Amino acid sequence: MNQFVTVPSTLRLDAPLSACNLTMAHGHHTVLSELDIALPAGRVTAIVGPNGCGKSTLLNGLARIHKPRHGSVVLNGADIQTLPARQVAQKLALLPQDNSAPEGLTVTDLIRFGRHPHQGWLSQWSDDDQRAVEQALAAADIEALADRALDTLSGGQRQRAWVAMSIAQETPLLLLDEPTSALDLGHQVEVFELIRTLAGRGKTIAMVVHDLPSACRYADNVVAMCGGEIIGAGAPADVITTELIETLYGITCDLMQDPASGSPVLLNIRRMQR
Amino acid sequence: MKSTPYYWPAWILLGLVGLTSLLFGAGTLELRQAFAVLAGQGTEEARFIVLELRLPRLAIGLVTGLALGVAGALLQTLTRNPLAEPGLLGVSAGSAFAVSLAILAGASTATLTTLVSQAGALAGCGLVILATRIQGVGQDPVRLVLAGATLSALLMSLTSLIMLIDQRAADEIRFWITGSIAGKNWEQLTTTLPTLVISGFIVIAVAKPLASLALGERVARGLGHRPGLVQLGVVIAVALLTGSATALAGPLMFVGLVVPFVARALGGADIRKTLWLCLPLGPAMIIAADTLSRLLVAPSEMPLGVITALLGAPVLLVIIRTRRIPTL
């Protein structure tokens, strides 16, 4: 049913994380059906689509949070369901949306949770753990906030602290579910730029993003989903067309190229005349 | 994770409370003589009172307080409900019903109760888990507590029924149900040790993943933990701990509620800090209550269950009024 661009099969060979024939369901309700996706190594992939199209379900499937009904998710060549949870967590970090932490938890406390996959039952806090936490604080540029309680931070600072927890997990793969939802424009840019920085250091990143212009601006690769299927995947400039936007959101618009970044910009958006 | 300024003061408090319990009450003895026994001297009679009457009570208070405090902290964190209490899992009601049955069958409170009440606690908790599993909602802590409350109510009324049937049983049960750590011996303590050790290992294994569950189930899974397994482990540990405590002291209300509450107010919301603080605070509360129970109406004694409630309520009120309680 891929009526636009299919995932190039050459991409899948070197993809650290991919899904093949993935079908996922909640009870009797099929959310994703027979879907193929591959995350290109070292790139940022944005998953876009209307509400309820299965974006978060896809992310849950890719991260081994939920079991697929059919098909498989392949992590570094192995079926992810055959791998122990801890081993997956050493390769792949997931940051869900709308996270909440107990009151009074400090930024450092939170980031330390990211070390769990690397610790045994009784193992003490190691030098490696300490170094990872310090590097995560530095990467997210929140060293000055290390001892602050999360509930005293601004939305953007708090979200950077959560991302820092995932950084401390030191995984080559990072999956983020709407990392900028409920953030104002300034804080959104703050988080997106951090994500770009991480990709620049070689992480493979996939994020669910609601805002299509941001997806085009910050992702190397866009996956457009509609009704549990992928209807387009590839570089933003190739994938994002007025027809695709019509299919996704039921709106018409004009597209322009951002002179600075070359990414598509949506103009003159209006509801489609049916 | 022990890094809270209240950790060592809490242990010092327990030390003072424990010392007081050896020096006062349960047998008339002059303070000077009690000190002499602690110094390794003292008369035969003084040694008997301190070492045979008061010391076992101290030890049992230590164990029940530890078990109830830890069980309460675990359950409150699991259900994300600061008002959750170990009794809510059907544990206390299960052991109360089992003990009532045993008494009806001819046992007396002095014999039998330890193993019977532990078996009852596990059976009660097992029924609750089974009920939620059959409905396919085994991983939902709220429903777990609802099922527990339902079963508790049912078992409580069955227990009342037994009390109506048999007058002798009614007297024995009424005594047991108010809770007491008096007149227990070392043997009863040792029968609960295996379950305590098992639950200790479970607590060590689940503490870290349980802490991460406070960040949400998806986050915990993303960190490589298995929430279903953790929840099962917590429920079993709570059943074992509460079962042991109930076996030793009867269904002591309020301790499993107040102690973790205080620990959280002092140490913050992280379950590991709460658990570390519950270790000294739980025993301190029970031993203090027990000491008071001997002194208030000496030479007779108040029921321990009454004192824990009388002691716990004002502590809870003061804490609620003076501090912000971290939400779970």
CSV table of C-alpha atoms in Angstrom, one decimal, chain A residues 56 59-60 64-66 85-86 89 92-97 99-103 105 109-110 112-117 119-123 151 162 165 169 177, chain B residues 1 3 80 201-202 204-226 268-273 324-328:
chain,number,residue,atom,x,y,z
A,56,SER,CA,3.6,6.0,19.4
A,59,LEU,CA,7.9,3.5,18.8
A,60,ASN,CA,6.7,1.1,21.5
A,64,ARG,CA,10.4,-3.7,22.8
A,65,ILE,CA,7.9,-2.1,25.2
A,66,HIS,CA,5.1,-4.0,23.5
A,85,ALA,CA,15.3,-6.6,28.3
A,86,ARG,CA,18.5,-5.4,29.9
A,89,ALA,CA,18.4,-1.3,27.2
A,92,LEU,CA,18.5,1.4,22.8
A,93,ALA,CA,17.2,4.2,25.0
A,94,LEU,CA,13.5,5.2,25.0
A,95,LEU,CA,12.2,8.5,26.2
A,96,PRO,CA,8.3,8.3,26.5
A,97,GLN,CA,6.2,11.5,26.3
A,99,ASN,CA,7.0,11.9,31.9
A,100,SER,CA,6.6,12.7,35.5
A,101,ALA,CA,9.0,12.1,38.4
A,102,PRO,CA,8.5,12.0,42.1
A,103,GLU,CA,8.6,15.4,43.8
A,105,LEU,CA,14.0,14.3,42.6
A,109,ASP,CA,19.1,11.6,40.7
A,110,LEU,CA,17.1,11.4,37.4
A,112,ARG,CA,21.5,8.3,37.4
A,113,PHE,CA,18.5,6.1,36.5
A,114,GLY,CA,19.9,6.0,33.0
A,115,ARG,CA,22.7,3.8,34.4
A,116,HIS,CA,20.4,1.0,35.4
A,117,PRO,CA,20.9,-1.2,32.3
A,119,GLN,CA,24.4,-2.1,36.7
A,120,GLY,CA,23.9,-5.5,38.3
A,121,TRP,CA,21.7,-6.4,41.2
A,122,LEU,CA,24.0,-5.2,43.9
A,123,SER,CA,26.7,-3.4,42.0
A,151,ASP,CA,9.9,20.4,39.7
A,162,TRP,CA,15.1,13.7,30.7
A,165,MET,CA,18.9,10.5,31.4
A,169,GLN,CA,22.2,5.2,29.2
A,177,ASP,CA,8.2,10.1,21.8
B,1,MET,CA,21.1,6.2,48.7
B,3,SER,CA,22.4,10.1,52.0
B,80,ARG,CA,1.4,5.2,44.1
B,201,PHE,CA,16.3,-10.8,49.3
B,202,ILE,CA,13.2,-9.9,47.3
B,204,ILE,CA,17.0,-6.0,47.7
B,205,ALA,CA,16.2,-7.3,44.2
B,206,VAL,CA,13.2,-5.1,43.6
B,207,ALA,CA,14.3,-1.8,45.2
B,208,LYS,CA,16.1,-0.4,42.2
B,209,PRO,CA,13.5,-1.3,39.5
B,210,LEU,CA,10.7,-0.2,41.9
B,211,ALA,CA,12.4,3.2,42.2
B,212,SER,CA,12.4,3.4,38.4
B,213,LEU,CA,8.7,2.5,38.2
B,214,ALA,CA,8.1,5.8,39.9
B,215,LEU,CA,9.1,7.4,36.6
B,216,GLY,CA,6.4,5.5,34.8
B,217,GLU,CA,6.1,2.0,33.4
B,218,ARG,CA,7.4,2.8,29.9
B,219,VAL,CA,10.5,4.5,31.4
B,220,ALA,CA,11.1,1.5,33.6
B,221,ARG,CA,10.8,-0.9,30.7
B,222,GLY,CA,13.0,1.4,28.6
B,223,LEU,CA,15.7,1.0,31.3
B,224,GLY,CA,15.5,-2.8,31.0
B,225,HIS,CA,13.3,-3.6,33.9
B,226,ARG,CA,10.3,-5.9,33.9
B,268,GLY,CA,12.1,12.4,49.9
B,269,ALA,CA,10.1,10.2,47.5
B,270,ASP,CA,12.9,7.8,46.4
B,271,ILE,CA,11.8,4.4,47.6
B,272,ARG,CA,15.4,3.4,48.4
B,273,LYS,CA,15.8,6.3,50.8
B,324,ARG,CA,5.2,19.1,52.4
B,325,ILE,CA,4.8,15.4,51.7
B,326,PRO,CA,6.3,14.3,48.4
B,327,THR,CA,3.6,12.9,46.2
B,328,LEU,CA,4.1,9.4,44.7
